[in-house]
Amino acid sequence: MEAGHIRRFCEAIGDPNPRWRQEAPPTFLVALGTETPEIPEVLEYGKGWLNGGDRFEYLEPVRAGDVITSRTVLKDVYEKQGSSGSLLFLVFDTEYTNQHGRPAARIRGTRIRR
Amino acid sequence: MSEELPELVKHPTTRQLVQYAGASGDFYEIHYDQEFARGTGLPGVILHGLLKTAWLAQLVTDWCGPEARLKTLDVTYRGLDFPGRPYRCRGSVKSRGNGTAELEIWGEDPDGSRTTIGTAMVEGLR
């Protein structure tokens, strides 16, 4: 977790809260890596991605200098009929573990192929 | 009457979407390349869902103060939002007690449609 990266992220979202000079702002963890792996069979479905939703669970604060390890699993895949055709939903669960070996946060992201 | 959070109004630009793409690492072209976005059937470039979530998180952390901690933040994206159009982040307190609060949060486009809806749990409130 780099202080400069956190600062650039705060500038990008436009959140000047001094709290985020050390602590990472709530959605920063998504910036640590791509959470949507490239799955060829999925990319053949539809023309593009949409974001369906995100659920963040916070267990411990994450600060500049921490070493975070993330692990993502594809939890669920299902199809739905939308108003303009069929949609493919992919649910990814990511757990973020800190340098003490303790889970710091979990994110469930729902991504849609349309 | 339930307590409402002071609203947060954002004025996103395409420049900010590029800035967010760089800071977040989400370089999907529908957020800055008009032709690419239209090629996927969109009317033009759209805001990152997670940028809207960052603003809803800011709405909550501005309200709860530096001592309180966000425990959960759960959002569903229901509509598209575009640069050049103001985005209003709003919220209300659903329940509160023992230093914790459960909030309803949402983002509205200029037509008043709630294009992002969600909830947040906060603890350590004074």
XYZ file of N, CA and C in Angstrom:
720
model
N 0.851 -1.172 0.000
C 0.000 0.000 0.000
C 0.892 1.228 0.000
N 0.868 1.964 -1.131
C 1.762 3.106 -1.285
C 1.007 4.409 -1.028
N 1.616 5.294 -0.211
C 0.980 6.572 0.125
C 0.691 7.385 -1.135
N 1.603 7.349 -2.103
C 1.417 8.128 -3.331
C 0.242 7.624 -4.155
N 0.057 6.313 -4.166
C -1.068 5.728 -4.901
C -2.386 6.110 -4.226
N -2.394 6.047 -2.895
C -3.610 6.438 -2.157
C -3.925 7.918 -2.443
N -2.886 8.763 -2.447
C -3.110 10.197 -2.691
C -3.687 10.428 -4.092
N -3.128 9.738 -5.098
C -3.639 9.913 -6.474
C -5.074 9.407 -6.593
N -5.383 8.341 -5.875
C -6.749 7.813 -5.893
C -7.719 8.835 -5.287
N -7.320 9.439 -4.155
C -8.178 10.450 -3.507
C -8.387 11.663 -4.398
N -7.320 12.063 -5.113
C -7.454 13.182 -6.061
C -8.430 12.804 -7.175
N -8.343 11.551 -7.646
C -9.196 11.115 -8.762
C -10.666 11.075 -8.364
N -10.965 10.634 -7.151
C -12.375 10.576 -6.744
C -12.844 11.924 -6.184
N -11.897 12.821 -5.883
C -12.257 14.139 -5.367
C -12.680 14.097 -3.911
N -11.942 13.342 -3.091
C -12.249 13.255 -1.656
C -11.054 13.787 -0.855
N -11.150 15.065 -0.388
C -10.003 15.693 0.272
C -9.905 15.399 1.776
N -10.698 14.459 2.296
C -10.717 14.170 3.732
C -9.301 13.852 4.241
N -8.785 14.618 5.248
C -7.412 14.371 5.735
C -7.229 12.978 6.335
N -8.341 12.332 6.681
C -8.268 10.954 7.191
C -7.546 10.026 6.217
N -7.658 10.318 4.925
C -7.101 9.415 3.898
C -5.637 9.708 3.597
N -4.980 10.538 4.463
C -3.531 10.735 4.267
C -2.761 9.494 4.692
N -3.328 8.728 5.618
C -2.679 7.486 6.031
C -3.555 6.273 5.729
N -4.820 6.404 6.161
C -5.754 5.294 5.968
C -6.231 5.308 4.512
N -6.450 4.110 3.937
C -6.969 4.060 2.570
C -8.465 4.380 2.590
N -8.957 5.171 1.629
C -10.403 5.423 1.567
C -11.148 4.118 1.244
N -12.446 4.066 1.557
C -13.167 2.783 1.547
C -13.101 1.955 0.264
N -13.053 2.610 -0.892
C -13.077 1.807 -2.125
C -11.688 1.621 -2.731
N -10.640 2.047 -2.018
C -9.290 1.999 -2.597
C -8.826 0.588 -2.965
N -9.254 -0.402 -2.199
C -8.740 -1.762 -2.419
C -8.948 -2.254 -3.849
N -9.981 -1.748 -4.521
C -10.212 -2.200 -5.905
C -9.070 -1.779 -6.826
N -8.281 -0.775 -6.388
C -7.193 -0.270 -7.226
C -5.934 -1.122 -7.108
N -5.954 -2.145 -6.251
C -4.749 -2.953 -6.061
C -4.533 -3.956 -7.190
N -5.569 -4.227 -7.963
C -5.377 -5.168 -9.065
C -6.669 -5.395 -9.799
N -6.585 -6.012 -10.965
C -7.804 -6.291 -11.712
C -8.569 -7.384 -10.989
N -9.846 -7.138 -10.782
C -10.657 -8.108 -10.084
C -11.468 -8.943 -11.065
N -11.442 -8.555 -12.350
C -12.201 -9.317 -13.341
C -11.215 -10.047 -14.239
N -10.936 -11.313 -13.945
C -9.975 -12.055 -14.761
C -10.488 -12.227 -16.190
N -9.571 -12.329 -17.114
C -9.940 -12.530 -18.506
C -10.292 -13.997 -18.728
N -11.565 -14.263 -18.928
C -12.020 -15.632 -19.166
C -12.528 -15.677 -20.610
N -11.805 -16.365 -21.499
C -12.141 -16.307 -22.930
C -13.609 -16.637 -23.225
N -14.161 -17.688 -22.619
C -15.546 -18.072 -22.894
C -16.510 -16.954 -22.515
N -16.150 -16.203 -21.482
C -17.012 -15.120 -21.021
C -16.959 -13.949 -21.996
N -15.760 -13.671 -22.523
C -15.602 -12.528 -23.421
C -16.322 -12.749 -24.752
N -16.635 -14.014 -25.078
C -17.391 -14.291 -26.307
C -18.878 -13.995 -26.126
N -19.299 -13.785 -24.889
C -20.721 -13.552 -24.590
C -21.005 -12.059 -24.664
N -21.921 -11.638 -25.554
C -22.335 -10.230 -25.620
C -21.247 -9.313 -26.140
N -21.507 -8.004 -26.009
C -20.598 -7.006 -26.593
C -19.754 -6.278 -25.564
N -20.127 -6.388 -24.313
C -19.348 -5.633 -23.331
C -19.759 -5.925 -21.901
N -19.031 -5.269 -20.982
C -19.256 -5.447 -19.551
C -20.094 -4.302 -18.985
N -20.881 -4.622 -17.991
C -21.455 -3.600 -17.122
C -21.193 -4.050 -15.688
N -21.238 -3.091 -14.782
C -21.054 -3.416 -13.379
C -22.432 -3.540 -12.726
N -22.660 -4.647 -12.054
C -23.967 -4.875 -11.439
C -24.059 -4.383 -10.009
N -22.953 -4.511 -9.264
C -22.987 -4.072 -7.870
C -21.703 -4.440 -7.160
N -21.508 -3.838 -5.996
C -20.324 -4.122 -5.194
C -20.710 -4.090 -3.719
N -20.201 -5.086 -2.995
C -20.425 -5.112 -1.553
C -19.074 -5.173 -0.852
N -18.810 -4.178 -0.009
C -17.552 -4.101 0.740
C -17.837 -4.439 2.192
N -16.969 -5.271 2.754
C -17.037 -5.571 4.189
C -15.660 -5.243 4.773
N -15.642 -4.417 5.823
C -14.369 -3.947 6.389
C -14.133 -4.584 7.748
N -12.971 -5.226 7.894
C -12.661 -5.915 9.142
C -11.560 -5.198 9.915
N -10.587 -4.634 9.200
C -9.494 -3.875 9.823
C -9.126 -2.729 8.898
N -8.747 -1.575 9.472
C -8.323 -0.471 8.593
C -7.089 -0.878 7.789
N -6.994 -0.336 6.586
C -5.852 -0.589 5.714
C -5.114 0.731 5.544
N -3.805 0.713 5.792
C -3.030 1.957 5.798
C -1.831 1.866 4.850
N -1.309 3.055 4.506
C -0.073 3.118 3.714
C 1.004 2.337 4.459
N 1.759 1.536 3.719
C 2.809 0.721 4.330
C 2.383 -0.710 4.589
N 1.066 -0.942 4.641
C 0.592 -2.328 4.806
C 0.938 -3.147 3.561
N 1.069 -4.454 3.776
C 1.271 -5.366 2.650
C 0.010 -6.221 2.544
N -0.690 -6.069 1.442
C -1.997 -6.715 1.282
C -1.906 -7.790 0.203
N -2.450 -8.950 0.527
C -2.530 -10.043 -0.432
C -4.003 -10.271 -0.741
N -4.343 -10.366 -2.028
C -5.750 -10.604 -2.356
C -5.914 -11.938 -3.068
N -7.076 -12.512 -2.852
C -7.403 -13.779 -3.498
C -8.849 -13.678 -3.977
N -9.044 -13.915 -5.281
C -10.380 -13.781 -5.872
C -10.880 -15.143 -6.328
N -12.132 -15.444 -6.030
C -12.752 -16.646 -6.576
C -14.023 -16.255 -7.326
N -14.271 -16.970 -8.429
C -15.526 -16.797 -9.163
C -16.558 -17.620 -8.420
N -17.500 -16.929 -7.768
C -18.409 -17.578 -6.825
C -19.653 -18.116 -7.520
N -20.108 -17.379 -8.521
C -21.386 -17.760 -9.138
C -21.455 -17.203 -10.561
N -22.135 -17.921 -11.432
C -22.397 -17.476 -12.807
C -23.846 -17.809 -13.113
N -24.609 -16.825 -13.606
C -25.989 -17.125 -13.996
C -26.432 -16.174 -15.103
N -27.465 -16.606 -15.808
C -27.974 -15.840 -16.942
C -29.355 -15.293 -16.593
N -29.649 -14.088 -17.106
C -30.966 -13.487 -16.883
C -31.428 -12.856 -18.184
N -32.736 -12.753 -18.362
C -33.254 -12.050 -19.531
C -33.476 -10.584 -19.172
N -32.780 -9.683 -19.865
C -32.988 -8.248 -19.645
C -33.954 -7.715 -20.691
N -34.234 -6.407 -20.644
C -35.200 -5.816 -21.586
C -34.627 -5.821 -23.004
N -33.309 -5.821 -23.152
C -32.727 -5.776 -24.500
C -31.849 -7.002 -24.766
N -32.290 -8.165 -24.265
C -31.539 -9.383 -24.545
C -31.075 -10.068 -23.282
N -30.301 -11.149 -23.486
C -29.873 -11.910 -22.315
C -28.590 -11.338 -21.725
N -28.443 -11.545 -20.437
C -27.304 -11.021 -19.684
C -26.656 -12.160 -18.915
N -25.333 -12.103 -18.823
C -24.592 -13.102 -18.051
C -23.997 -12.423 -16.814
N -24.352 -12.932 -15.653
C -23.867 -12.361 -14.388
C -22.729 -13.214 -13.847
N -21.647 -12.553 -13.426
C -20.531 -13.247 -12.775
C -20.311 -12.602 -11.410
N -20.247 -13.434 -10.386
C -20.073 -12.917 -9.027
C -18.676 -13.314 -8.541
N -17.859 -12.295 -8.241
C -16.485 -12.525 -7.784
C -16.364 -12.156 -6.304
N -15.774 -13.056 -5.528
C -15.486 -12.755 -4.122
C -13.987 -12.592 -3.964
N -13.581 -11.451 -3.399
C -12.159 -11.208 -3.159
C -11.942 -10.978 -1.674
N -10.949 -11.663 -1.120
C -10.576 -11.418 0.273
C -9.192 -10.785 0.299
N -9.044 -9.745 1.115
C -7.786 -9.011 1.256
C -7.213 -9.315 2.633
N -5.995 -9.862 2.654
C -5.349 -10.247 3.907
C -4.159 -9.321 4.147
N -3.979 -8.869 5.394
C -2.865 -7.955 5.668
C -1.601 -8.716 6.072
N -0.550 -7.963 6.362
C 0.757 -8.573 6.649
C 0.755 -9.359 7.957
N -0.291 -9.184 8.784
C -0.402 -9.960 10.019
C -1.154 -11.274 9.792
N -1.542 -11.502 8.533
C -2.268 -12.721 8.205
C -3.750 -12.648 8.546
N -4.229 -11.434 8.845
C -5.642 -11.279 9.215
C -6.435 -10.700 8.039
N -7.650 -11.207 7.832
C -8.467 -10.621 6.758
C -8.800 -9.162 7.085
N -8.537 -8.264 6.149
C -8.787 -6.837 6.368
C -10.094 -6.403 5.717
N -10.447 -7.034 4.602
C -11.666 -6.641 3.891
C -12.075 -7.750 2.932
N -13.355 -7.713 2.590
C -13.866 -8.616 1.561
C -14.709 -7.792 0.594
N -14.611 -8.133 -0.665
C -15.452 -7.454 -1.662
C -16.148 -8.502 -2.511
N -17.455 -8.337 -2.654
C -18.207 -9.153 -3.614
C -18.607 -8.244 -4.771
N -18.102 -8.555 -5.966
C -18.406 -7.739 -7.137
C -19.238 -8.534 -8.128
N -20.318 -7.947 -8.617
C -21.153 -8.594 -9.626
C -20.927 -7.900 -10.959
N -20.415 -8.661 -11.931
C -20.115 -8.094 -13.249
C -21.025 -8.749 -14.275
N -21.434 -7.960 -15.267
C -22.446 -8.407 -16.225
C -21.888 -8.331 -17.644
N -22.064 -9.401 -18.406
C -21.805 -9.353 -19.849
C -23.137 -9.112 -20.530
N -23.153 -8.177 -21.484
C -24.409 -7.827 -22.164
C -24.174 -7.749 -23.668
N -40.044 11.623 10.607
C -39.041 12.093 9.640
C -37.702 11.451 9.996
N -37.116 10.721 9.077
C -35.808 10.141 9.355
C -34.718 11.173 9.047
N -33.580 11.010 9.734
C -32.464 11.936 9.548
C -31.855 11.746 8.156
N -31.641 12.852 7.458
C -31.003 12.790 6.137
C -29.542 13.207 6.252
N -28.683 12.607 5.459
C -27.273 13.005 5.420
C -27.141 14.252 4.550
N -26.207 15.167 4.905
C -25.974 16.313 4.006
C -25.569 15.790 2.630
N -26.234 16.278 1.586
C -25.976 15.694 0.266
C -24.608 16.118 -0.288
N -24.096 15.296 -1.193
C -22.799 15.536 -1.823
C -23.067 15.548 -3.327
N -22.772 16.674 -3.986
C -23.036 16.766 -5.429
C -21.704 16.758 -6.176
N -21.592 15.864 -7.145
C -20.376 15.730 -7.928
C -20.634 16.195 -9.363
N -19.602 16.743 -9.985
C -19.705 17.239 -11.362
C -18.663 16.531 -12.223
N -18.935 15.263 -12.563
C -17.927 14.471 -13.271
C -17.659 14.982 -14.691
N -16.406 14.889 -15.075
C -15.984 15.242 -16.434
C -15.283 14.019 -17.040
N -15.124 14.008 -18.362
C -14.375 12.922 -18.995
C -12.948 12.891 -18.449
N -12.395 14.074 -18.162
C -11.053 14.158 -17.588
C -10.994 13.384 -16.263
N -12.027 13.545 -15.436
C -12.019 12.830 -14.160
C -12.099 11.316 -14.372
N -12.824 10.889 -15.409
C -12.906 9.448 -15.688
C -11.549 8.892 -16.090
N -10.783 9.685 -16.853
C -9.423 9.266 -17.225
C -8.557 9.199 -15.968
N -8.703 10.225 -15.118
C -7.938 10.271 -13.866
C -8.283 9.056 -12.994
N -9.577 8.719 -12.923
C -9.984 7.562 -12.122
C -9.492 6.258 -12.762
N -9.533 6.191 -14.084
C -9.015 4.995 -14.766
C -7.559 4.767 -14.364
N -6.762 5.837 -14.377
C -5.348 5.722 -14.033
C -5.138 5.329 -12.582
N -5.894 5.946 -11.681
C -5.690 5.697 -10.252
C -6.224 4.337 -9.825
N -7.288 3.872 -10.498
C -7.915 2.605 -10.091
C -7.383 1.425 -10.899
N -6.788 1.714 -12.063
C -6.317 0.642 -12.933
C -7.420 0.057 -13.803
N -8.629 0.660 -13.777
C -9.723 0.181 -14.627
C -9.684 0.963 -15.939
N -9.049 0.375 -16.942
C -8.877 1.050 -18.231
C -9.888 0.588 -19.273
N -11.027 0.076 -18.844
C -12.058 -0.328 -19.808
C -12.485 0.919 -20.603
N -12.438 0.793 -21.945
C -12.563 1.957 -22.824
C -13.938 2.627 -22.800
N -14.973 1.949 -22.295
C -16.306 2.593 -22.277
C -16.326 3.821 -21.367
N -15.231 4.037 -20.602
C -15.192 5.175 -19.681
C -14.447 6.395 -20.233
N -13.827 6.265 -21.437
C -13.137 7.449 -21.988
C -13.067 7.487 -23.512
N -13.501 6.426 -24.203
C -13.409 6.379 -25.664
C -14.839 6.341 -26.224
N -15.309 7.512 -26.749
C -16.718 7.630 -27.170
C -17.081 6.583 -28.226
N -16.197 6.412 -29.223
C -16.494 5.482 -30.309
C -16.599 4.045 -29.789
N -15.644 3.685 -28.922
C -15.665 2.344 -28.339
C -16.964 2.138 -27.553
N -17.339 3.139 -26.754
C -18.545 3.026 -25.931
C -19.779 2.820 -26.820
N -19.883 3.615 -27.901
C -21.038 3.478 -28.807
C -21.022 2.123 -29.505
N -19.823 1.605 -29.778
C -19.693 0.285 -30.412
C -20.238 -0.850 -29.551
N -20.301 -0.636 -28.239
C -20.872 -1.672 -27.377
C -22.354 -1.403 -27.106
N -22.928 -0.414 -27.817
C -24.356 -0.163 -27.672
C -24.706 0.892 -26.639
N -23.708 1.561 -26.081
C -23.974 2.633 -25.113
C -24.145 3.959 -25.861
N -24.866 4.933 -25.269
C -25.005 6.230 -25.943
C -23.717 7.061 -25.945
N -22.775 6.708 -25.106
C -21.505 7.441 -25.016
C -20.749 6.930 -23.809
N -19.647 7.599 -23.440
C -18.877 7.106 -22.291
C -19.703 7.267 -21.017
N -19.528 6.327 -20.115
C -20.312 6.324 -18.864
C -19.360 6.353 -17.663
N -19.909 6.776 -16.542
C -19.126 6.791 -15.303
C -18.824 5.358 -14.858
N -17.658 5.176 -14.211
C -17.344 3.901 -13.562
C -18.327 3.719 -12.395
N -18.908 2.524 -12.297
C -19.764 2.264 -11.136
C -19.013 2.481 -9.830
N -17.767 2.030 -9.803
C -17.001 2.138 -8.557
C -16.614 3.577 -8.221
N -16.631 4.473 -9.215
C -16.415 5.897 -8.912
C -17.644 6.435 -8.168
N -18.821 6.022 -8.627
C -20.053 6.433 -7.932
C -20.076 5.864 -6.507
N -19.558 4.636 -6.362
C -19.491 4.052 -5.014
C -18.503 4.812 -4.134
N -17.384 5.260 -4.719
C -16.418 6.059 -3.954
C -17.087 7.328 -3.415
N -17.959 7.916 -4.231
C -18.661 9.137 -3.792
C -19.680 8.827 -2.696
N -20.358 7.682 -2.831
C -21.321 7.314 -1.778
C -20.581 7.011 -0.471
N -19.375 6.428 -0.580
C -18.553 6.201 0.616
C -18.140 7.541 1.224
N -17.811 8.508 0.355
C -17.435 9.847 0.836
C -18.615 10.517 1.549
N -19.814 10.344 0.975
C -21.030 10.873 1.618
C -21.122 10.367 3.057
N -20.864 9.061 3.233
C -21.013 8.431 4.552
C -19.882 8.851 5.492
N -18.636 8.837 5.009
C -17.515 9.149 5.910
C -17.476 10.651 6.240
N -17.964 11.522 5.343
C -18.091 12.948 5.687
C -19.102 13.121 6.819
N -20.162 12.323 6.764
C -21.227 12.444 7.769
C -20.802 11.847 9.104
N -20.134 10.687 9.093
C -19.923 9.963 10.351
C -18.718 10.469 11.140
N -17.814 11.225 10.492
C -16.667 11.785 11.211
C -15.507 10.814 11.329
N -14.337 11.331 11.770
C -13.094 10.547 11.713
C -13.009 9.395 12.710
N -13.827 9.415 13.767
C -13.717 8.365 14.785
C -14.518 7.118 14.402
N -15.546 7.304 13.610
C -16.426 6.185 13.268
C -15.813 5.351 12.147
N -16.222 4.111 12.077
C -15.691 3.197 11.060
C -16.823 2.640 10.198
N -16.542 2.593 8.914
C -17.467 1.970 7.980
C -17.302 0.457 8.113
N -18.399 -0.260 8.318
C -18.326 -1.723 8.445
C -18.716 -2.415 7.138
N -19.797 -1.951 6.540
C -20.189 -2.502 5.233
C -20.673 -1.370 4.322
N -20.520 -1.616 3.034
C -20.984 -0.684 2.007
C -21.457 -1.585 0.868
N -22.726 -1.504 0.541
C -23.318 -2.451 -0.399
C -24.121 -1.660 -1.430
N -23.714 -1.713 -2.689
C -24.414 -0.918 -3.703
C -24.812 -1.764 -4.910
N -25.906 -1.365 -5.527
C -26.383 -1.968 -6.774
C -26.489 -0.849 -7.804
N -25.953 -1.120 -9.004
C -26.017 -0.128 -10.081
C -27.245 -0.433 -10.925
N -28.122 0.566 -11.048
C -29.377 0.326 -11.769
C -29.502 1.159 -13.035
N -28.602 2.123 -13.209
C -28.709 2.975 -14.395
C -27.364 3.547 -14.779
N -27.292 4.053 -15.999
C -26.049 4.627 -16.510
C -25.974 6.101 -16.144
N -24.760 6.584 -15.916
C -24.539 8.005 -15.669
C -23.410 8.497 -16.556
N -23.507 9.787 -16.909
C -22.637 10.329 -17.942
C -21.860 11.550 -17.456
N -20.617 11.728 -17.958
C -19.883 12.946 -17.623
C -20.637 14.157 -18.162
N -20.484 15.289 -17.481
C -21.193 16.502 -17.896
C -22.544 16.647 -17.227
N -22.952 15.630 -16.483
C -24.233 15.698 -15.767
C -23.964 15.560 -14.269
N -24.495 16.507 -13.461
C -24.227 16.433 -12.023
C -24.802 15.162 -11.404
N -24.112 14.662 -10.396
C -24.518 13.424 -9.734
C -24.691 13.726 -8.250
N -25.913 13.522 -7.760
C -26.237 13.851 -6.357
C -26.192 12.600 -5.503
N -25.349 12.618 -4.471
C -25.274 11.502 -3.530
C -26.065 11.877 -2.286
N -26.975 10.983 -1.897
C -27.860 11.279 -0.768
C -27.983 10.068 0.132
N -28.475 10.280 1.335
C -28.637 9.164 2.248
C -29.529 9.523 3.410
N -30.020 8.491 4.081
C -30.819 8.710 5.281
C -30.511 7.619 6.295
N -30.770 7.929 7.559
C -30.490 6.997 8.647
C -31.717 6.103 8.837
N -31.516 4.797 8.643
C -32.636 3.859 8.807
C -32.823 3.496 10.269
N -31.677 3.253 10.962
C -31.757 2.948 12.389
C -30.444 3.366 13.022
N -30.502 3.613 14.337
C -29.322 4.120 15.021
C -29.391 3.727 16.488
N -28.254 3.292 17.060
C -28.203 2.969 18.483
C -26.882 2.347 18.849
N -26.432 2.538 20.106
C -25.170 1.986 20.607
C -23.977 2.339 19.720
N -23.977 3.551 19.186
C -22.840 3.990 18.378
C -22.824 3.435 16.974
N -23.859 2.684 16.600
C -23.903 2.162 15.232
C -25.085 2.783 14.479
N -24.988 2.782 13.181
C -26.098 3.278 12.362
C -26.164 2.471 11.079
N -27.395 2.261 10.645
C -27.633 1.629 9.352
C -28.196 2.708 8.435
N -27.547 2.881 7.300
C -27.915 3.973 6.400
C -28.438 3.437 5.080
N -29.372 4.201 4.533
C -29.778 3.961 3.148
C -29.070 5.033 2.328
N -28.420 4.637 1.243
C -27.683 5.605 0.430
C -28.070 5.434 -1.036
N -28.014 6.532 -1.758
C -28.311 6.423 -3.189
C -27.699 7.597 -3.952
N -27.523 7.375 -5.253
C -27.046 8.426 -6.144
C -28.125 8.728 -7.163
N -28.342 10.027 -7.413
C -29.414 10.453 -8.320
C -28.841 11.179 -9.527
N -29.432 10.897 -10.689
C -29.064 11.669 -11.873
C -29.913 12.954 -11.901
N -29.663 13.859 -12.870
C -30.385 15.143 -12.859
C -31.905 14.993 -13.012
N -32.375 13.837 -13.512
C -33.825 13.621 -13.620
C -34.419 13.092 -12.316
N -33.572 12.876 -11.314
C -34.070 12.370 -10.037
C -34.146 10.853 -9.973
N -33.640 10.160 -11.003
C -33.629 8.690 -10.965
C -32.515 8.219 -10.053
N -32.839 7.233 -9.218
C -31.820 6.666 -8.332
C -31.054 5.594 -9.104
N -29.961 5.991 -9.722
C -29.226 5.077 -10.596
C -28.292 4.157 -9.824
N -27.996 4.497 -8.579
C -27.250 3.602 -7.686
C -27.984 3.606 -6.351
N -28.224 2.413 -5.818
C -28.885 2.342 -4.510
C -28.067 1.424 -3.615
N -28.147 1.650 -2.310
C -27.386 0.778 -1.433
C -27.607 1.053 0.034
N -26.802 0.357 0.836
C -26.863 0.518 2.285
C -25.432 0.599 2.825
N -25.315 1.148 4.018
C -24.020 1.185 4.697
C -24.250 0.986 6.189
N -23.292 0.320 6.839
C -23.312 0.165 8.293
C -22.080 0.871 8.841
N -22.315 1.659 9.898
C -21.229 2.427 10.502
C -21.190 2.097 11.980
N -19.988 1.998 12.564
C -19.920 1.842 14.026
C -18.899 2.802 14.615
N -18.980 2.988 15.928
C -18.080 3.919 16.606
C -18.541 5.363 16.522
N -19.851 5.566 16.292
C -20.391 6.938 16.240
C -20.424 7.516 17.652
N -20.173 8.820 17.756
C -20.225 9.463 19.070
C -21.539 10.182 19.249
